[in-house]
mmCIF file of C-alpha atoms and ligand atoms in Angstrom:
data_model
loop_
_atom_site.group_PDB
_atom_site.id
_atom_site.type_symbol
_atom_site.label_atom_id
_atom_site.label_comp_id
_atom_site.label_asym_id
_atom_site.label_seq_id
_atom_site.Cartn_x
_atom_site.Cartn_y
_atom_site.Cartn_z
ATOM 1 C CA MET L 1 -0.009 -0.024 0.000
ATOM 2 C CA PRO L 2 1.462 3.418 -0.891
ATOM 3 C CA ALA L 3 2.151 5.710 2.091
ATOM 4 C CA ARG L 4 -0.349 8.476 2.367
ATOM 5 C CA ALA L 5 1.318 11.891 2.175
ATOM 6 C CA LEU L 6 0.956 13.796 5.398
ATOM 7 C CA PRO L 7 -0.394 17.311 4.914
ATOM 8 C CA GLN L 8 2.163 20.028 5.301
ATOM 9 C CA PHE L 9 1.374 22.350 8.177
ATOM 10 C CA GLU L 10 3.140 25.636 8.559
ATOM 11 C CA LEU L 11 3.658 26.898 12.113
ATOM 12 C CA GLN L 12 3.850 30.570 13.041
ATOM 13 C CA PRO L 13 4.683 31.215 16.767
ATOM 14 C CA TYR L 14 3.081 34.204 18.567
ATOM 15 C CA ARG L 15 2.983 35.891 21.909
ATOM 16 C CA LEU L 16 0.019 38.076 22.890
ATOM 17 C CA ARG L 17 -0.082 40.357 25.924
ATOM 18 C CA LEU L 18 -3.249 40.687 28.050
ATOM 19 C CA ALA L 19 -4.622 44.198 28.421
ATOM 20 C CA GLN L 20 -4.392 43.691 32.206
ATOM 21 C CA PRO L 21 -3.134 40.688 34.220
ATOM 22 C CA LEU L 22 -5.776 38.091 35.088
ATOM 23 C CA SER L 23 -5.641 36.569 38.563
ATOM 24 C CA THR L 24 -6.879 32.988 38.950
ATOM 25 C CA ALA L 25 -6.667 30.419 41.781
ATOM 26 C CA ARG L 26 -3.729 28.982 39.803
ATOM 27 C CA GLY L 27 -1.728 32.152 39.432
ATOM 28 C CA VAL L 28 -1.630 35.317 37.365
ATOM 29 C CA ILE L 29 -1.834 35.270 33.578
ATOM 30 C CA ASP L 30 -0.291 38.245 31.778
ATOM 31 C CA PHE L 31 0.382 36.906 28.286
ATOM 32 C CA ARG L 32 -0.540 33.956 25.991
ATOM 33 C CA ALA L 33 2.014 32.185 23.827
ATOM 34 C CA GLY L 34 1.194 29.777 21.064
ATOM 35 C CA TYR L 35 1.327 29.298 17.267
ATOM 36 C CA VAL L 36 -0.875 29.578 14.251
ATOM 37 C CA VAL L 37 -1.145 26.512 12.010
ATOM 38 C CA LEU L 38 -1.631 26.954 8.270
ATOM 39 C CA LEU L 39 -2.711 24.226 5.896
ATOM 40 C CA ARG L 40 -2.581 24.877 2.118
ATOM 41 C CA GLU L 41 -4.638 22.544 0.027
ATOM 42 C CA ASP L 42 -5.977 22.940 -3.552
ATOM 43 C CA GLY L 43 -5.575 26.695 -3.473
ATOM 44 C CA LEU L 44 -7.385 27.018 -0.119
ATOM 45 C CA ILE L 45 -5.810 28.031 3.212
ATOM 46 C CA GLY L 46 -7.058 26.493 6.426
ATOM 47 C CA ARG L 47 -6.179 28.118 9.738
ATOM 48 C CA GLY L 48 -5.790 26.641 13.200
ATOM 49 C CA GLU L 49 -4.212 27.835 16.429
ATOM 50 C CA ALA L 50 -2.645 26.227 19.460
ATOM 51 C CA LEU L 51 -1.503 27.533 22.812
ATOM 52 C CA GLY L 52 1.864 26.256 23.988
ATOM 53 C CA SER L 53 5.210 25.711 22.335
ATOM 54 C CA PRO L 54 5.708 24.543 18.720
ATOM 55 C CA ASP L 55 7.974 21.884 20.233
ATOM 56 C CA GLU L 56 4.736 20.112 21.381
ATOM 57 C CA PHE L 57 3.506 19.847 17.753
ATOM 58 C CA PRO L 58 1.821 17.565 16.733
ATOM 59 C CA HIS L 59 1.078 15.624 19.944
ATOM 60 C CA SER L 60 -0.398 18.016 22.538
ATOM 61 C CA PRO L 61 -4.193 18.383 22.742
ATOM 62 C CA ALA L 62 -3.763 22.028 21.597
ATOM 63 C CA ALA L 63 -1.709 20.910 18.578
ATOM 64 C CA ARG L 64 -4.384 18.357 17.657
ATOM 65 C CA TYR L 65 -7.006 21.035 17.976
ATOM 66 C CA ALA L 66 -5.048 23.361 15.690
ATOM 67 C CA MET L 67 -4.553 20.693 12.979
ATOM 68 C CA GLU L 68 -8.169 19.635 13.124
ATOM 69 C CA LEU L 69 -9.287 23.244 12.930
ATOM 70 C CA ALA L 70 -7.147 23.920 9.856
ATOM 71 C CA ARG L 71 -8.479 20.757 8.157
ATOM 72 C CA LEU L 72 -12.107 21.554 9.014
ATOM 73 C CA ASP L 73 -11.625 25.131 7.781
ATOM 74 C CA VAL L 74 -10.495 23.802 4.369
ATOM 75 C CA GLN L 75 -13.330 21.307 4.267
ATOM 76 C CA ALA L 76 -15.930 23.963 5.177
ATOM 77 C CA GLN L 77 -14.556 26.307 2.480
ATOM 78 C CA ARG L 78 -14.737 23.476 -0.063
ATOM 79 C CA GLU L 79 -18.338 22.630 0.911
ATOM 80 C CA GLY L 80 -19.305 26.339 1.060
ATOM 81 C CA VAL L 81 -20.677 26.182 4.648
ATOM 82 C CA PRO L 82 -19.780 27.783 7.951
ATOM 83 C CA LEU L 83 -17.587 25.351 9.859
ATOM 84 C CA ALA L 84 -20.270 24.963 12.557
ATOM 85 C CA ARG L 85 -22.463 23.238 9.994
ATOM 86 C CA LEU L 86 -19.897 20.567 9.368
ATOM 87 C CA ILE L 87 -20.181 19.594 13.089
ATOM 88 C CA ASP L 88 -23.987 19.783 13.110
ATOM 89 C CA ARG L 89 -26.137 20.864 10.176
ATOM 90 C CA ARG L 90 -28.679 22.423 12.565
ATOM 91 C CA ALA L 91 -26.045 24.701 14.244
ATOM 92 C CA GLN L 92 -27.529 27.920 15.567
ATOM 93 C CA LEU L 93 -25.259 30.687 14.340
ATOM 94 C CA ARG L 94 -26.399 33.231 16.972
ATOM 95 C CA VAL L 95 -24.476 32.406 20.234
ATOM 96 C CA PRO L 96 -25.140 34.396 23.467
ATOM 97 C CA CYS L 97 -21.982 34.667 25.492
ATOM 98 C CA SER L 98 -20.678 35.678 28.899
ATOM 99 C CA ALA L 99 -18.061 38.314 29.755
ATOM 100 C CA LEU L 100 -15.107 37.485 31.994
ATOM 101 C CA LEU L 101 -14.277 40.258 34.435
ATOM 102 C CA SER L 102 -10.635 40.780 35.245
ATOM 103 C CA ALA L 103 -10.279 44.126 37.120
ATOM 104 C CA ALA L 104 -8.271 43.856 40.339
ATOM 105 C CA GLY L 105 -9.478 46.854 42.346
ATOM 106 C CA MET L 106 -13.074 47.120 43.595
ATOM 107 C CA PRO L 107 -14.032 50.383 41.878
ATOM 108 C CA GLU L 108 -12.568 49.179 38.575
ATOM 109 C CA LEU L 109 -14.371 45.890 38.990
ATOM 110 C CA ALA L 110 -17.721 47.664 39.501
ATOM 111 C CA ARG L 111 -17.070 49.808 36.486
ATOM 112 C CA GLU L 112 -16.028 46.839 34.323
ATOM 113 C CA ALA L 113 -19.169 44.884 35.378
ATOM 114 C CA LYS L 114 -21.458 47.856 34.661
ATOM 115 C CA ARG L 115 -19.833 48.430 31.282
ATOM 116 C CA ALA L 116 -20.207 44.709 30.292
ATOM 117 C CA ALA L 117 -23.901 44.694 31.342
ATOM 118 C CA GLN L 118 -24.462 47.878 29.328
ATOM 119 C CA GLU L 119 -22.804 46.271 26.354
ATOM 120 C CA GLY L 120 -25.462 43.634 26.486
ATOM 121 C CA PHE L 121 -23.812 40.707 28.310
ATOM 122 C CA GLY L 122 -26.489 38.884 30.308
ATOM 123 C CA THR L 123 -23.923 36.672 32.081
ATOM 124 C CA LEU L 124 -20.771 37.843 33.830
ATOM 125 C CA LYS L 125 -18.034 35.596 35.107
ATOM 126 C CA LEU L 126 -15.486 36.093 37.883
ATOM 127 C CA LYS L 127 -12.494 34.098 39.014
ATOM 128 C CA VAL L 128 -12.670 33.188 42.714
ATOM 129 C CA GLY L 129 -10.372 31.472 45.197
ATOM 130 C CA GLY L 130 -8.871 34.523 46.883
ATOM 131 C CA SER L 131 -9.593 35.959 50.272
ATOM 132 C CA ASP L 132 -12.002 38.683 49.084
ATOM 133 C CA ASP L 133 -14.339 36.582 46.935
ATOM 134 C CA PHE L 134 -17.502 37.589 48.750
ATOM 135 C CA ALA L 135 -16.690 41.286 48.487
ATOM 136 C CA ARG L 136 -15.814 40.996 44.818
ATOM 137 C CA VAL L 137 -18.946 39.114 43.818
ATOM 138 C CA ALA L 138 -21.043 41.476 46.009
ATOM 139 C CA VAL L 139 -19.580 44.537 44.265
ATOM 140 C CA VAL L 140 -20.484 43.067 40.916
ATOM 141 C CA ARG L 141 -24.015 42.105 41.964
ATOM 142 C CA ASP L 142 -24.475 45.572 43.357
ATOM 143 C CA ALA L 143 -23.181 47.173 40.128
ATOM 144 C CA VAL L 144 -25.392 45.208 37.709
ATOM 145 C CA GLY L 145 -28.532 44.495 39.756
ATOM 146 C CA PRO L 146 -30.472 41.265 40.026
ATOM 147 C CA GLY L 147 -31.179 40.772 36.262
ATOM 148 C CA VAL L 148 -27.668 39.669 35.269
ATOM 149 C CA ARG L 149 -26.420 36.093 35.773
ATOM 150 C CA LEU L 150 -23.184 35.753 37.740
ATOM 151 C CA ARG L 151 -20.907 32.755 37.161
ATOM 152 C CA ILE L 152 -17.852 32.046 39.291
ATOM 153 C CA ASP L 153 -14.775 29.902 38.559
ATOM 154 C CA ALA L 154 -12.507 28.506 41.293
ATOM 155 C CA ASN L 155 -10.226 26.607 38.884
ATOM 156 C CA GLY L 156 -10.082 23.746 41.423
ATOM 157 C CA GLY L 157 -8.558 25.960 44.096
ATOM 158 C CA TRP L 158 -10.606 24.648 47.076
ATOM 159 C CA ASP L 159 -11.057 21.379 48.917
ATOM 160 C CA ALA L 160 -14.551 20.018 49.439
ATOM 161 C CA VAL L 161 -15.002 21.425 52.962
ATOM 162 C CA GLU L 162 -13.846 24.878 51.966
ATOM 163 C CA ALA L 163 -15.825 24.804 48.748
ATOM 164 C CA LEU L 164 -19.097 24.081 50.568
ATOM 165 C CA ARG L 165 -18.412 26.890 53.095
ATOM 166 C CA ARG L 166 -17.597 29.351 50.341
ATOM 167 C CA LEU L 167 -20.474 28.370 48.094
ATOM 168 C CA ARG L 168 -22.955 28.639 51.008
ATOM 169 C CA GLU L 169 -21.548 32.099 51.727
ATOM 170 C CA LEU L 170 -21.853 33.225 48.092
ATOM 171 C CA ALA L 171 -25.214 31.616 47.252
ATOM 172 C CA PRO L 172 -27.363 34.510 48.575
ATOM 173 C CA LEU L 173 -25.714 36.798 45.933
ATOM 174 C CA GLY L 174 -27.485 34.705 43.233
ATOM 175 C CA ILE L 175 -24.869 32.605 41.440
ATOM 176 C CA GLU L 176 -25.687 30.779 38.209
ATOM 177 C CA LEU L 177 -23.032 28.145 38.726
ATOM 178 C CA CYS L 178 -19.449 27.575 39.955
ATOM 179 C CA GLU L 179 -16.834 26.119 37.632
ATOM 180 C CA GLN L 180 -14.541 23.469 39.113
ATOM 181 C CA PRO L 181 -14.811 24.377 42.872
ATOM 182 C CA THR L 182 -12.439 21.468 43.720
ATOM 183 C CA PRO L 183 -10.171 19.331 41.536
ATOM 184 C CA ASP L 184 -12.365 16.218 41.611
ATOM 185 C CA LEU L 185 -15.906 17.484 42.498
ATOM 186 C CA ILE L 186 -16.300 14.772 45.155
ATOM 187 C CA GLY L 187 -18.497 15.572 48.165
ATOM 188 C CA LEU L 188 -20.297 18.565 46.636
ATOM 189 C CA ARG L 189 -23.781 17.092 46.393
ATOM 190 C CA GLU L 190 -25.057 19.586 48.986
ATOM 191 C CA SER L 191 -23.730 22.593 47.175
ATOM 192 C CA PRO L 192 -26.370 25.359 47.050
ATOM 193 C CA ILE L 193 -24.822 26.506 43.737
ATOM 194 C CA PRO L 194 -24.807 24.228 40.635
ATOM 195 C CA VAL L 195 -21.361 22.866 39.950
ATOM 196 C CA ALA L 196 -19.711 22.710 36.519
ATOM 197 C CA ALA L 197 -16.743 20.525 35.556
ATOM 198 C CA ASP L 198 -14.061 22.303 33.527
ATOM 199 C CA GLU L 199 -10.392 21.222 33.975
ATOM 200 C CA MET L 200 -11.681 17.733 34.922
ATOM 201 C CA MET L 201 -13.174 17.270 31.452
ATOM 202 C CA ALA L 202 -9.651 16.786 30.003
ATOM 203 C CA GLN L 203 -8.554 14.484 32.820
ATOM 204 C CA ASP L 204 -11.495 12.331 33.864
ATOM 205 C CA PRO L 205 -14.567 13.080 31.707
ATOM 206 C CA ASP L 206 -16.501 9.996 32.955
ATOM 207 C CA ALA L 207 -16.296 11.106 36.596
ATOM 208 C CA ALA L 208 -16.982 14.725 35.646
ATOM 209 C CA LEU L 209 -20.209 13.715 33.828
ATOM 210 C CA GLU L 210 -21.256 11.779 36.941
ATOM 211 C CA ARG L 211 -20.611 14.522 39.469
ATOM 212 C CA ALA L 212 -21.370 17.824 37.699
ATOM 213 C CA GLN L 213 -24.567 19.568 36.656
ATOM 214 C CA ALA L 214 -22.878 21.341 33.790
ATOM 215 C CA VAL L 215 -19.678 20.921 31.784
ATOM 216 C CA VAL L 216 -17.285 23.494 30.393
ATOM 217 C CA LEU L 217 -15.837 22.328 27.068
ATOM 218 C CA LYS L 218 -12.646 23.921 25.797
ATOM 219 C CA PRO L 219 -11.803 22.480 22.391
ATOM 220 C CA MET L 220 -8.178 23.561 22.811
ATOM 221 C CA ALA L 221 -7.864 21.429 25.974
ATOM 222 C CA LEU L 222 -9.878 18.512 24.617
ATOM 223 C CA GLY L 223 -7.888 17.954 21.432
ATOM 224 C CA GLY L 224 -10.423 19.219 18.952
ATOM 225 C CA LEU L 225 -13.934 20.326 18.010
ATOM 226 C CA LEU L 226 -15.174 16.802 17.195
ATOM 227 C CA PRO L 227 -13.929 15.218 20.490
ATOM 228 C CA ALA L 228 -15.446 18.169 22.362
ATOM 229 C CA PHE L 229 -18.764 17.813 20.446
ATOM 230 C CA SER L 230 -18.966 14.157 21.291
ATOM 231 C CA LEU L 231 -18.546 15.036 25.006
ATOM 232 C CA ALA L 232 -21.294 17.614 24.513
ATOM 233 C CA GLN L 233 -23.608 14.954 23.131
ATOM 234 C CA ARG L 234 -22.899 12.660 26.136
ATOM 235 C CA ALA L 235 -23.461 15.543 28.554
ATOM 236 C CA VAL L 236 -26.739 16.556 26.979
ATOM 237 C CA ALA L 237 -27.924 12.901 26.921
ATOM 238 C CA ARG L 238 -27.441 12.884 30.722
ATOM 239 C CA GLY L 239 -29.361 16.144 31.191
ATOM 240 C CA LEU L 240 -26.271 18.273 31.789
ATOM 241 C CA GLN L 241 -25.796 21.803 30.398
ATOM 242 C CA VAL L 242 -22.876 22.583 28.115
ATOM 243 C CA ILE L 243 -20.756 25.749 28.203
ATOM 244 C CA VAL L 244 -18.267 26.040 25.369
ATOM 245 C CA THR L 245 -15.379 28.277 26.255
ATOM 246 C CA THR L 246 -12.154 29.552 24.796
ATOM 247 C CA SER L 247 -8.776 29.015 26.437
ATOM 248 C CA LEU L 248 -7.886 32.768 26.282
ATOM 249 C CA GLU L 249 -6.274 32.312 22.879
ATOM 250 C CA GLY L 250 -6.165 34.477 19.722
ATOM 251 C CA ALA L 251 -8.965 35.092 17.233
ATOM 252 C CA ILE L 252 -8.445 31.833 15.231
ATOM 253 C CA GLY L 253 -8.738 29.517 18.172
ATOM 254 C CA ARG L 254 -11.629 31.521 19.566
ATOM 255 C CA ALA L 255 -13.432 31.240 16.263
ATOM 256 C CA GLY L 256 -13.203 27.453 16.505
ATOM 257 C CA ALA L 257 -14.827 27.587 19.955
ATOM 258 C CA ALA L 258 -17.537 29.836 18.558
ATOM 259 C CA HIS L 259 -18.412 27.351 15.763
ATOM 260 C CA LEU L 260 -18.458 24.534 18.363
ATOM 261 C CA ALA L 261 -20.795 26.584 20.588
ATOM 262 C CA ALA L 262 -23.110 27.156 17.583
ATOM 263 C CA ALA L 263 -23.137 23.400 16.867
ATOM 264 C CA VAL L 264 -23.864 22.605 20.518
ATOM 265 C CA LEU L 265 -26.944 24.880 20.434
ATOM 266 C CA ALA L 266 -28.369 22.404 17.939
ATOM 267 C CA LEU L 267 -28.607 19.992 20.918
ATOM 268 C CA GLY L 268 -30.801 22.439 22.919
ATOM 269 C CA PRO L 269 -30.537 25.771 24.732
ATOM 270 C CA GLN L 270 -27.376 26.184 26.826
ATOM 271 C CA PRO L 271 -25.921 28.724 29.259
ATOM 272 C CA ALA L 272 -23.978 31.648 27.783
ATOM 273 C CA ALA L 273 -20.791 30.505 26.060
ATOM 274 C CA GLY L 274 -17.384 31.799 27.199
ATOM 275 C CA LEU L 275 -16.389 33.314 23.857
ATOM 276 C CA ALA L 276 -15.927 37.037 24.737
ATOM 277 C CA THR L 277 -12.265 36.751 25.734
ATOM 278 C CA GLY L 278 -10.695 38.652 22.841
ATOM 279 C CA ARG L 279 -11.443 41.766 24.881
ATOM 280 C CA LEU L 280 -8.896 40.656 27.462
ATOM 281 C CA LEU L 281 -6.021 40.791 24.944
ATOM 282 C CA ALA L 282 -4.006 43.916 24.238
ATOM 283 C CA ALA L 283 -3.378 42.717 20.671
ATOM 284 C CA ASP L 284 -4.738 39.891 18.485
ATOM 285 C CA LEU L 285 -3.649 37.582 15.684
ATOM 286 C CA CYS L 286 -5.961 39.119 13.083
ATOM 287 C CA PRO L 287 -9.191 41.172 12.909
ATOM 288 C CA ASP L 288 -11.993 39.377 14.693
ATOM 289 C CA PRO L 289 -15.275 39.277 12.746
ATOM 290 C CA LEU L 290 -16.742 37.076 15.546
ATOM 291 C CA ALA L 291 -16.255 39.659 18.299
ATOM 292 C CA PRO L 292 -19.507 39.723 20.341
ATOM 293 C CA ARG L 293 -22.020 42.526 19.849
ATOM 294 C CA ASP L 294 -24.767 43.127 22.416
ATOM 295 C CA GLY L 295 -23.482 40.028 24.258
ATOM 296 C CA VAL L 296 -23.894 37.788 21.201
ATOM 297 C CA VAL L 297 -21.464 36.195 18.739
ATOM 298 C CA GLN L 298 -23.100 36.093 15.337
ATOM 299 C CA ILE L 299 -21.412 33.703 12.978
ATOM 300 C CA PRO L 300 -21.863 34.887 9.415
ATOM 301 C CA GLU L 301 -23.331 32.617 6.744
ATOM 302 C CA LYS L 302 -19.916 32.409 5.146
ATOM 303 C CA ALA L 303 -17.871 29.382 4.183
ATOM 304 C CA GLY L 304 -15.153 28.262 6.547
ATOM 305 C CA LEU L 305 -13.868 29.439 9.925
ATOM 306 C CA LEU L 306 -13.391 33.192 9.788
HETATM 307 MG MG1 MG Q 401 -13.082 27.486 34.133
#
């Protein structure tokens, strides 16, 4: 049998600074480094993107995501459909999304929250796991009133005892859900706030689907749009909600997440997707036609990814 020629991918490393540092339970993020992947086939150019070092190509989940994205981009261009429709023909191209708040100081945080709500975001998200969580969430609730959904994300920074204590404290502020309160989500059945699995989806998806009420799917961490979509189908079949989220990457990777979120909406209504992260970057890879307006990412009826 003749060997099949491997497609030739071209890698272009990048480094993007955040507009302001983002504090998480796992440390402070102030830049993102990765690489764009280009695939040239039959006069078409497919684009993908991975976070991490090109040295990890082609084996890391992010590298697999980038290659798959470039291939699907070419295929969607060839078939003349938005990439989301390759994943599911019934994809809903209008995707409501949440805004991630990153201001450090309280007055800035209140201003950022108010601005996001005025821009039309119906769901705001905050990182938690510090000593002033209650004050930060309360400032945001106060700034935006009761009509906006607040989502929190502990990035696995608590143990079960502390998580239950914190979640009980925060529940009266009206919290939509908490992403990954603990690393394994064991012992949280009595949580007054619904619990979502995020980091755990890449490590132990079976246990995550057992223990969580919602799942956060990051195609960059899960090795591709199609593996992530099959997890979404499993989650929905179990009655779980699905939140598709970027990994704070550039416009190409974010566009892949947006197409996935559109495809997941074909499975039923879902909480706001975490796609509005381009606003956290000081500079981007390319212009972003999928930047949210009025809290919504509208994917154009255009062939391909971007
Ligand atoms: Mg998260």
